[in-house]
Short mmCIF file of C-alpha atoms in Angstrom, two decimals:
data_model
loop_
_atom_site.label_atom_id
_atom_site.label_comp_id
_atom_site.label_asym_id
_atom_site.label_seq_id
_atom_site.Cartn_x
_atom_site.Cartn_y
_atom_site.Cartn_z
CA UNK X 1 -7.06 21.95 -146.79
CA UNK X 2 -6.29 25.88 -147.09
CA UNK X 3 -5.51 27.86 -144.19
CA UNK X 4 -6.90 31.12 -143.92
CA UNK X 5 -3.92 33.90 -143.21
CA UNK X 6 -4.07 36.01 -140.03
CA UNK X 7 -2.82 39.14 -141.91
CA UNK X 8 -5.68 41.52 -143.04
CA UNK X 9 -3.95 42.93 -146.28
CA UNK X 10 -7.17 44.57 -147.58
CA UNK X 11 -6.07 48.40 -148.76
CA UNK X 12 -9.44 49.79 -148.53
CA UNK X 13 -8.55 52.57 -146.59
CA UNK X 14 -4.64 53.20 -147.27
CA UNK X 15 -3.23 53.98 -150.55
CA UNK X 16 -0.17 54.94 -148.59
CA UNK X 17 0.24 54.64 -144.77
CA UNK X 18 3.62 55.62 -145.10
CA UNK X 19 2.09 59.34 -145.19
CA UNK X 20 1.06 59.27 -141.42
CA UNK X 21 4.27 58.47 -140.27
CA UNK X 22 5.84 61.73 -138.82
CA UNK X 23 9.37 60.93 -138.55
CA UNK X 24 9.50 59.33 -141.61
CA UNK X 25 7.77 61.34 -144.36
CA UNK X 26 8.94 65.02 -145.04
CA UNK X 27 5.82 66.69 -147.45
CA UNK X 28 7.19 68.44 -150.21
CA UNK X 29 5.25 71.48 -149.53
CA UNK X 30 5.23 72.58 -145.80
CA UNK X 31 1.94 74.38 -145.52
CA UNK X 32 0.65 76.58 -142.05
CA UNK X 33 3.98 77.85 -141.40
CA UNK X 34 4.37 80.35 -143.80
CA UNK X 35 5.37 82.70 -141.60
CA UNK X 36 8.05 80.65 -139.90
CA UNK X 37 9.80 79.61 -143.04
CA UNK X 38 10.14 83.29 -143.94
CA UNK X 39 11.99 84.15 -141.11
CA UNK X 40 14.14 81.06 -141.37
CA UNK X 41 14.75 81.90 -144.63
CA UNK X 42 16.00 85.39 -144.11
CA UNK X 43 18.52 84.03 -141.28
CA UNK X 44 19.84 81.52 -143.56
CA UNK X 45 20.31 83.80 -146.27
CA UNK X 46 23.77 84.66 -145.87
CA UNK X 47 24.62 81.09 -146.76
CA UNK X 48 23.70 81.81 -149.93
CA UNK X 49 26.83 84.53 -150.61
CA UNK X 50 29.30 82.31 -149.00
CA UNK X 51 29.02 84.07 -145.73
CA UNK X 52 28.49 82.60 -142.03
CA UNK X 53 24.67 82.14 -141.45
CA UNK X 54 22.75 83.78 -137.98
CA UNK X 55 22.93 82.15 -135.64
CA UNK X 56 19.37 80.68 -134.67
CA UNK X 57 17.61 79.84 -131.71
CA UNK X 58 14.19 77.77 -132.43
CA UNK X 59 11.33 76.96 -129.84
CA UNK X 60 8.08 75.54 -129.41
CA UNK X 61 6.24 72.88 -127.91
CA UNK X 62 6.35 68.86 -129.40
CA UNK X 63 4.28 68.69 -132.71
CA UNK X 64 4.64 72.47 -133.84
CA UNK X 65 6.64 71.74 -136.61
CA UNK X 66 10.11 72.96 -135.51
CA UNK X 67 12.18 69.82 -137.23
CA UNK X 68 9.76 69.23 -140.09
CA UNK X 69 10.19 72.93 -140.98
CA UNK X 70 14.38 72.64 -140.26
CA UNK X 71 14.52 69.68 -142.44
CA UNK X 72 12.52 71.56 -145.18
CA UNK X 73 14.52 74.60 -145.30
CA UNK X 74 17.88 72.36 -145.45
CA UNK X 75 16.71 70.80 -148.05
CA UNK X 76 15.56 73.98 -149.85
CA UNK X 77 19.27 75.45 -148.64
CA UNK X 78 21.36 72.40 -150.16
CA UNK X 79 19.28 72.60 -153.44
CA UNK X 80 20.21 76.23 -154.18
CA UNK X 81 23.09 75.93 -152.92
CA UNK X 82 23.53 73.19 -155.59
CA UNK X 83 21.70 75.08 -158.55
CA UNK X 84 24.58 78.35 -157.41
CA UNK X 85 27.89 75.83 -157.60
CA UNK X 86 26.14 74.43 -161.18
CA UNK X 87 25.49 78.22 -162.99
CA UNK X 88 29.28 78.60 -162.47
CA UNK X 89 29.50 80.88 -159.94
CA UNK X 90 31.99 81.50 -156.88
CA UNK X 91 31.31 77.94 -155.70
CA UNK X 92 29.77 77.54 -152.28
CA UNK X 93 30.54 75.07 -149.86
CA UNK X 94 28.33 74.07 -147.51
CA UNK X 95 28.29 71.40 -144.41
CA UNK X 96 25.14 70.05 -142.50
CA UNK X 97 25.48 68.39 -139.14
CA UNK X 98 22.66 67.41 -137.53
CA UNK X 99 22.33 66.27 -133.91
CA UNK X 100 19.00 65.24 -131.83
CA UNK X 101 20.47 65.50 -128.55
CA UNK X 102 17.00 63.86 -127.06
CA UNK X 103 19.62 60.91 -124.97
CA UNK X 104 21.97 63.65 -124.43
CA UNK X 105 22.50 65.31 -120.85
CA UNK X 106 25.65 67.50 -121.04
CA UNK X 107 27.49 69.56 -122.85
CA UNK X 108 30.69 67.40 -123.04
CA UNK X 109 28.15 64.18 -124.38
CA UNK X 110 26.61 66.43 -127.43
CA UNK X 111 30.63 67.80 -128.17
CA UNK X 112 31.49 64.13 -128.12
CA UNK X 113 28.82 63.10 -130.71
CA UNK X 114 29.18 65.82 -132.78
CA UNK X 115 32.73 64.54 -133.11
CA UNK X 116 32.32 62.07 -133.90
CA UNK X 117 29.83 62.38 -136.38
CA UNK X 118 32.61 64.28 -138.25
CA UNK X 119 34.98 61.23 -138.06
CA UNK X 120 35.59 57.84 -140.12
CA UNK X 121 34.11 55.36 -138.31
CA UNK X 122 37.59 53.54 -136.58
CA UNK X 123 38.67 57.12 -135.12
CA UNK X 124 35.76 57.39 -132.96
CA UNK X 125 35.95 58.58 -129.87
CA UNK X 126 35.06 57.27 -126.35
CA UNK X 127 32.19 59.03 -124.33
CA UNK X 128 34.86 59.05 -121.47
CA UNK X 129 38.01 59.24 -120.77
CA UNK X 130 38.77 62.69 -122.32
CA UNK X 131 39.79 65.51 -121.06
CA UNK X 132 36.85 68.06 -122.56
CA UNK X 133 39.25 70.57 -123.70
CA UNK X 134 40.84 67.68 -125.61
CA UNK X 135 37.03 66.87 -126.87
CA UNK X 136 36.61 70.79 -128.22
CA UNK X 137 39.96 71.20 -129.82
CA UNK X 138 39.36 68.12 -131.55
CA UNK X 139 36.12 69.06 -132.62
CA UNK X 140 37.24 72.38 -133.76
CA UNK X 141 40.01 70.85 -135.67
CA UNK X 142 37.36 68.51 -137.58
CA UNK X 143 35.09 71.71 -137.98
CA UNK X 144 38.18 73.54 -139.38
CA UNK X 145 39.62 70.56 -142.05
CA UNK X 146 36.44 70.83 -143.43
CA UNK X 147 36.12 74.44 -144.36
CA UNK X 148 33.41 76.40 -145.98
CA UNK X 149 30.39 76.75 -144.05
CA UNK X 150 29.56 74.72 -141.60
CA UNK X 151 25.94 74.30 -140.27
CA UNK X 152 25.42 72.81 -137.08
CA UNK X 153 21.54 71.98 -136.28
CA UNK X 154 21.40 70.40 -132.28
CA UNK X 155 17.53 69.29 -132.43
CA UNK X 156 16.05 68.84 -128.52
CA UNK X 157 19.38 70.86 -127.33
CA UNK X 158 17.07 71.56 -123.94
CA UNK X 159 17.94 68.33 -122.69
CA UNK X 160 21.76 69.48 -121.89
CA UNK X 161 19.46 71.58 -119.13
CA UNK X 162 21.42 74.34 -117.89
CA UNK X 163 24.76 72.93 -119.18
CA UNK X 164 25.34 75.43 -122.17
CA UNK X 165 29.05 75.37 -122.42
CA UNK X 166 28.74 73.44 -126.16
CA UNK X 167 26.47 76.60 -127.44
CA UNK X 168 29.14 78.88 -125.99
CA UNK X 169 31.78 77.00 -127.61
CA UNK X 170 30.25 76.68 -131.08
CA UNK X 171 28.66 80.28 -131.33
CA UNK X 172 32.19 81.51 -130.68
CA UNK X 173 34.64 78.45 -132.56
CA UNK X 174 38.53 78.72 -132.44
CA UNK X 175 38.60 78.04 -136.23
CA UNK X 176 40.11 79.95 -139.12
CA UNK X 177 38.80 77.77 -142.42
CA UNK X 178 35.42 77.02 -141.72
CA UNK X 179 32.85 79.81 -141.40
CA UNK X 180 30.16 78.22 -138.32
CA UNK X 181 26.67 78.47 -138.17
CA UNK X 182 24.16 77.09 -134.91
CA UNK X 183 20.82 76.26 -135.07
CA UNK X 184 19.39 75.20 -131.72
CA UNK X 185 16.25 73.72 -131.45
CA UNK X 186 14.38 73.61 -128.07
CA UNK X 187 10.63 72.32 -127.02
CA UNK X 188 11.38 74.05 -123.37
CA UNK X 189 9.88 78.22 -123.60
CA UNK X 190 12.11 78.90 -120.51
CA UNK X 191 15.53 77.24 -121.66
CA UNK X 192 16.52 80.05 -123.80
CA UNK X 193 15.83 82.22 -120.26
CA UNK X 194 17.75 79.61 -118.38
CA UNK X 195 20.70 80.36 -120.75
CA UNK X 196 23.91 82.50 -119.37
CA UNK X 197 23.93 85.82 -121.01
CA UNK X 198 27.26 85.49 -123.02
CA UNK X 199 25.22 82.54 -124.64
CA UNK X 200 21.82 84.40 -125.44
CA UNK X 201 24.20 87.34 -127.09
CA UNK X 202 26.36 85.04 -129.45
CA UNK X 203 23.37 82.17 -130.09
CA UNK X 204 20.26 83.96 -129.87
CA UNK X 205 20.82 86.22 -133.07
CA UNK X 206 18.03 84.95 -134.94
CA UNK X 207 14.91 83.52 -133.03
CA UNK X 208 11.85 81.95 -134.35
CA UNK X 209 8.74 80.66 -132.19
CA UNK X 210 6.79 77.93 -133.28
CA UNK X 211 3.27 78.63 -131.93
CA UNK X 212 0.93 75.98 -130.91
CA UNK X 213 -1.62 74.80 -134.14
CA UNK X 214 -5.08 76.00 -134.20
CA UNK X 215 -7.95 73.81 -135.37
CA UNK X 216 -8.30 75.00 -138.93
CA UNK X 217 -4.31 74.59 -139.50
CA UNK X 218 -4.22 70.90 -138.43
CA UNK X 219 -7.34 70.80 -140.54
CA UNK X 220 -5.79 71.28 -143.33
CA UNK X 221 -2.56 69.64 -142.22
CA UNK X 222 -4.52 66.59 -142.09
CA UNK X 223 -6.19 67.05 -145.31
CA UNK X 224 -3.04 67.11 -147.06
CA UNK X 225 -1.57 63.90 -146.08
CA UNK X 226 -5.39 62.27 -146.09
CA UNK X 227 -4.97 63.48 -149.68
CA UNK X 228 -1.80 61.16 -150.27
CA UNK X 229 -2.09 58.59 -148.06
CA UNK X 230 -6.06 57.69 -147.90
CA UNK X 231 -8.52 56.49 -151.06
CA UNK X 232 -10.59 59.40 -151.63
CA UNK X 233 -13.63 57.65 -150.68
CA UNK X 234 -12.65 56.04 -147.48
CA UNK X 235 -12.94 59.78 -145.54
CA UNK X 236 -14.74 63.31 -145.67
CA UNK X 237 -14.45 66.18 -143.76
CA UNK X 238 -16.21 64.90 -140.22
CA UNK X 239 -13.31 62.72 -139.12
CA UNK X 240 -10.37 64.48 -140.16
CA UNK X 241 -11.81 67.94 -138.72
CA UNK X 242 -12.49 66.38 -135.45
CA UNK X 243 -9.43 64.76 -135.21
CA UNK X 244 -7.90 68.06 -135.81
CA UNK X 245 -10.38 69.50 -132.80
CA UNK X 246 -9.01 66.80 -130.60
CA UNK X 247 -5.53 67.94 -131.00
CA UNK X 248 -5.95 71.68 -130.56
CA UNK X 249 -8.43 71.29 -127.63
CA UNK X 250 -5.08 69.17 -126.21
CA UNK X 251 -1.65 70.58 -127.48
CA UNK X 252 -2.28 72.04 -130.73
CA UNK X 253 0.37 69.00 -132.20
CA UNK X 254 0.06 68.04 -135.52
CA UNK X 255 1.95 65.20 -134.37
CA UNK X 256 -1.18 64.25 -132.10
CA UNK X 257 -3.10 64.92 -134.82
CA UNK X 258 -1.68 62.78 -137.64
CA UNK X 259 -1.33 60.29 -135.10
CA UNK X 260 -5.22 60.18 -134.50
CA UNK X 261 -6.07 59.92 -137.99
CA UNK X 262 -3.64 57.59 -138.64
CA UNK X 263 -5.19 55.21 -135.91
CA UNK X 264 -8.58 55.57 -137.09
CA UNK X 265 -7.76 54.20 -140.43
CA UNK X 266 -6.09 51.42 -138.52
CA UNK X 267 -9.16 50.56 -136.65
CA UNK X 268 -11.41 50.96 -139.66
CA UNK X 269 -9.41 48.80 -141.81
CA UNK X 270 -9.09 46.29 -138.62
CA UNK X 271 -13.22 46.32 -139.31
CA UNK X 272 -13.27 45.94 -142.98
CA UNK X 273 -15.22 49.58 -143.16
CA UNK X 274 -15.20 51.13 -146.19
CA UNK X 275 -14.60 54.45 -144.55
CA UNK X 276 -12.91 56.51 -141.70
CA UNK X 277 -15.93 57.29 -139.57
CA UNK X 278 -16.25 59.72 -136.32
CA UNK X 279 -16.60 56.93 -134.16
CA UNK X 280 -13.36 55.46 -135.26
CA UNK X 281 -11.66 58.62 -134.25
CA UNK X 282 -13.22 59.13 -130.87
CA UNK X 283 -11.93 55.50 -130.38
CA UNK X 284 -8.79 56.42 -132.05
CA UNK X 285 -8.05 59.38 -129.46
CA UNK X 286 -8.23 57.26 -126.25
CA UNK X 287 -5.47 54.71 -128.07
CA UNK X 288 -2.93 57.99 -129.13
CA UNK X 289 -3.86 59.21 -125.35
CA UNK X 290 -2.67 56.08 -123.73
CA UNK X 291 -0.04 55.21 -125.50
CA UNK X 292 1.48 59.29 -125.35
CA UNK X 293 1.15 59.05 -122.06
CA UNK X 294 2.44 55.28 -121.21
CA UNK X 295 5.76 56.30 -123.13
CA UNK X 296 6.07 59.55 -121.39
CA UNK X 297 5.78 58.00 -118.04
CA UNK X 298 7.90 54.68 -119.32
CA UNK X 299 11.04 57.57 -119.88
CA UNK X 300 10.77 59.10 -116.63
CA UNK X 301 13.54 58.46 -113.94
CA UNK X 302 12.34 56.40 -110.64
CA UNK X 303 11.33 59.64 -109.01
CA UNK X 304 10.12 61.34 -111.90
CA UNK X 305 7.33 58.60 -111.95
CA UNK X 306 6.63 59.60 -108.01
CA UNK X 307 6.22 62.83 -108.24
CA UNK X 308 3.71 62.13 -110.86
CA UNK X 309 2.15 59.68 -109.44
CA UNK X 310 1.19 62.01 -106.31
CA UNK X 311 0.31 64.75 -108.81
CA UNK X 312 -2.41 62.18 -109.96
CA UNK X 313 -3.38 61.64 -106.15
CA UNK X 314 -3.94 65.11 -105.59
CA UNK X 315 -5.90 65.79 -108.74
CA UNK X 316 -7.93 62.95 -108.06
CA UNK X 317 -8.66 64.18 -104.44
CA UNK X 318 -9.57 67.49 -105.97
CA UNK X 319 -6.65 68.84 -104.43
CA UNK X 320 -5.35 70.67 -107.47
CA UNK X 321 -3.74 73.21 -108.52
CA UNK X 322 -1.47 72.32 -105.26
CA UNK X 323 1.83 73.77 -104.41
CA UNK X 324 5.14 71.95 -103.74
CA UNK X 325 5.08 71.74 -100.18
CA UNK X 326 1.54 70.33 -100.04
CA UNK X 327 3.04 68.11 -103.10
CA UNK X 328 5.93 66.50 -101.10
CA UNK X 329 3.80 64.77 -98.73
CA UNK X 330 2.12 62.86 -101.37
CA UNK X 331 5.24 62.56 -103.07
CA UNK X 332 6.97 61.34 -99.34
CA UNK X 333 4.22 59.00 -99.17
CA UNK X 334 4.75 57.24 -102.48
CA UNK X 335 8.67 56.75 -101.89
CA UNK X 336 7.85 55.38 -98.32
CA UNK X 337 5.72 52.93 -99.88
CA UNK X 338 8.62 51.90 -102.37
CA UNK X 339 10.97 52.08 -99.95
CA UNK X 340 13.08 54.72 -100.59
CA UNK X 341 14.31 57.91 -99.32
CA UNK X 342 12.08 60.96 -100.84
CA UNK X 343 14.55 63.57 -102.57
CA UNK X 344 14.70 67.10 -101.86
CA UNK X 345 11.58 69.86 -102.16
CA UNK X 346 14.31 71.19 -104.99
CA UNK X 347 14.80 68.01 -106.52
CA UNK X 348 10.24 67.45 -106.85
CA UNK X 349 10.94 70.80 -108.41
CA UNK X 350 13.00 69.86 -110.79
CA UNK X 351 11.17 66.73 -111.75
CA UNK X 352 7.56 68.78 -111.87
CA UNK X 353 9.77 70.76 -114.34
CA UNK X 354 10.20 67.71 -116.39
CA UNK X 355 7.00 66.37 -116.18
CA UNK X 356 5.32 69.94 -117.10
CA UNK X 357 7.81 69.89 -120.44
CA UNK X 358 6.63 66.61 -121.67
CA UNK X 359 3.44 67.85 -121.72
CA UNK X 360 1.75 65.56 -118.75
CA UNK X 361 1.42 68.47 -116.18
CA UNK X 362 0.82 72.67 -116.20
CA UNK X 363 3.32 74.91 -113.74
CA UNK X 364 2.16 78.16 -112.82
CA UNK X 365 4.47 80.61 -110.98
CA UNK X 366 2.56 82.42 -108.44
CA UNK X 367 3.68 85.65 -106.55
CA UNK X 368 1.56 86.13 -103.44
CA UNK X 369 3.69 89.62 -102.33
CA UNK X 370 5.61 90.10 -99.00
CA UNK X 371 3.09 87.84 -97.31
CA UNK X 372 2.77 85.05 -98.92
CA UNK X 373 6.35 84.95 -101.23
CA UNK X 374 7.08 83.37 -104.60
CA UNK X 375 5.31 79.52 -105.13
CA UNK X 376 4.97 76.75 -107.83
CA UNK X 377 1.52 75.41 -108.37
CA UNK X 378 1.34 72.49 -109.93
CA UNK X 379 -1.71 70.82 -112.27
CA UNK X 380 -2.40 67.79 -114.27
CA UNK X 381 -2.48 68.64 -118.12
CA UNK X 382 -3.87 64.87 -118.73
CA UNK X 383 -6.78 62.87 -117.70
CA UNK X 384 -6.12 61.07 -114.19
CA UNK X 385 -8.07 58.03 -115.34
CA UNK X 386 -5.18 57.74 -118.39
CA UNK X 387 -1.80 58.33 -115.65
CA UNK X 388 -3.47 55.53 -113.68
CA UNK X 389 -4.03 53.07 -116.18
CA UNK X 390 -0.93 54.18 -117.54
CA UNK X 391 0.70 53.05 -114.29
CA UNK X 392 -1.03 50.02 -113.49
CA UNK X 393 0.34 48.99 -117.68
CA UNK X 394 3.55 49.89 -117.13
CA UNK X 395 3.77 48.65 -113.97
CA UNK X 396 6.78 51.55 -113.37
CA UNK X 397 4.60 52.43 -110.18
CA UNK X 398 2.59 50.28 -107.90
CA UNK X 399 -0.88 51.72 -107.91
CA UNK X 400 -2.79 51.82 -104.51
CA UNK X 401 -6.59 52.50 -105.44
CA UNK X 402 -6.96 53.10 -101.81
CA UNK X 403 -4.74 56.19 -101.81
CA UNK X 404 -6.91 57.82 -103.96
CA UNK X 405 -9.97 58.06 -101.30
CA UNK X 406 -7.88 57.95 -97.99
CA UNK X 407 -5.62 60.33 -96.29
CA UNK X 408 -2.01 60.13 -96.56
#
């Protein structure tokens, strides 16, 4: 007797799911940043003559196209680069490191990866232990034994917060045979403000902005990889342009975006439909919301998670926009009922800060003049109904329905 096999291998709707993977696949043409690939183009320029490149400073919310655009242009830079050295000409030589510094927290942890990313693989070097002028002169000795030009992308560099002693370092290197380049890449607007101002002066030479997408752009950002990775007849224009109007009306990511499509095709091949339908995608949205949101909350520290979670209480008690004070007494609440000490009005600060990068909440700097001072106010930038089931799947914070309705 056969047995029937669980898998569903049907390919109805993919020719190539591959496409939708955003990490993974680099397009060969990068369309609906025209304007950002001329600029990075005229920074890198200098590379091209054998001199040291601007040094760049890159920012823009998650999804906007910052690293697919970096990774493009390298590529573009090593290939002429390539096709220079081959006509016989003064022979360039170039040097990419690239660094996402999304685990880092410091200075010192980025120099010591970047280290030892220029090292064989048994003279690595510990994370501590070392001394961190030891850490930069060995880096700058690596930097230097390799000579040429040396480019030195740091992807997510925001998360070293307001630790920028490796951008000072690199923007100004101790080295006489290499010529040094830094590109910094940052999804935080006010980390390049948050910078000292010997750093903005040496780093910030170059600086490009990568603008949230509009609805038309991640139209036809989805078109193009619905061209490559979808059979012509399994979609038309009605799903992929609304879920391109899902991810403007939200964060203008093409990430978002790609991700919606990309689920729709998963549930309509899960149904054995011929085709991508509208109803698919409206389904497809609440899946990319939950699970955006579940691993946002899922990275948060311990308190990070609390000072969300009374965010959510105070949006849900129509309570918001609320300001930090009025915040810490939800946020005292919640620790008390995990039984632990609530951290500093600073420290909720700090965290709001956090959770208002990763996209889950809005901070608005208010001035109310000699009588009423400088305030935060904070917001929810996500449906409540998604941070509490978020919550209650995670199980990161233990969700009291009753909280919602009564006073703290």
């Amino acid at each position: 007797m056969s047995r029937k096999s669980p898998f569903n291998t049907a390919q109805n709707i993919f020719t190539d799911r591959d496409v939708f993977d955003v990490e993974g696949f680099q397009p060969k043409e990068l369309i609906e940043r025209d304007e950002q690939i001329n600029e990075y183009a005229s920074a890198l320029e200098p590379v091209l003559n054998g001199w040291r490149p601007n040094n760049i400073f890159i920012y823009g919310k998650t999804g906007t196209g910052k690293t697919a655009t970096t990774r493009y242009m390298l590529d573009w830079l090593r290939r002429d680069i390539e096709d220079h050295n081959e006509a016989g000409d003064d022979e360039i030589d170039l040097s990419i490191v690239y660094l996402n510094c999304e685990a880092l927290t410091s200075s010192y942890q980025v120099a010591v990866e970047l280290l030892n990313e220029l090292r064989d693989e048994h003279e690595q070097v510990a994370t501590r232990g070392h001394a961190p002028s030891d850490i930069y002169n060995w880096l700058f000795e690596e930097l230097d034994e390799i000579g040429g030009v040396v480019l030195t992308v740091l992807d997510e560099v925001d998360n070293v917060g307001d630790d920028d002693t490796i951008l000072y370092k690199l923007s100004r290197p101790e080295i006489e045979n290499a010529t040094l380049g830094v590109v910094g890449i940052s999804n935080d607007f006010s980390f390049r403000d948050d910078l000292s101002a010997k750093v903005k002066d040496s780093l910030c030479e170059k600086e490009i902005l990568f603008p949230a997408y509009g609805s038309e752009e991640l139209r036809e950002i989805l078109f193009q990889r619905a061209e490559k990775g979808l059979h012509a007849d399994a979609y038309d224009t009605a799903p992929v342009a609304l879920s391109a109007a899902y991810a403007a009306q939200d964060k203008g990511s093409a990430r978002q975006a790609i991700d919606i499509l990309r689920e729709a095709g998963d549930i309509a091949r899960r149904e054995d439909a011929d085709e991508i339908t509208e109803e698919h995608v409206e389904e497809a949205k609440g899946v990319v919301e939950r699970g955006r949101v579940s691993e946002m909350i899922q990275g948060l520290s311990p308190h990070g998670q609390y000072a969300l979670h009374a965010l959510a209480i105070a949006e849900r008690r129509d309570e918001t926009p609320i300001r930090t004070k009025d915040l810490y007494e939800f946020y005292g609440s919640i620790c008390n009922q995990h039984a632990t000490d609530p951290l500093s009005a600073r420290a909720l600060r700090d965290h709001m800060s956090e959770i208002d990068l990763i996209g889950l909440a809005t901070v608005d700097k208010k001035n109310a003049g000699r009588a009423g001072g400088k305030y935060k106010q904070y917001d929810l930038d996500v449906k409540v109904d998604r941070v509490v089931e978020a919550f209650a799947e995670t199980d990161a914070v233990e969700v009291d329905e009753t909280s919602y309705q009564s006073t703290l």
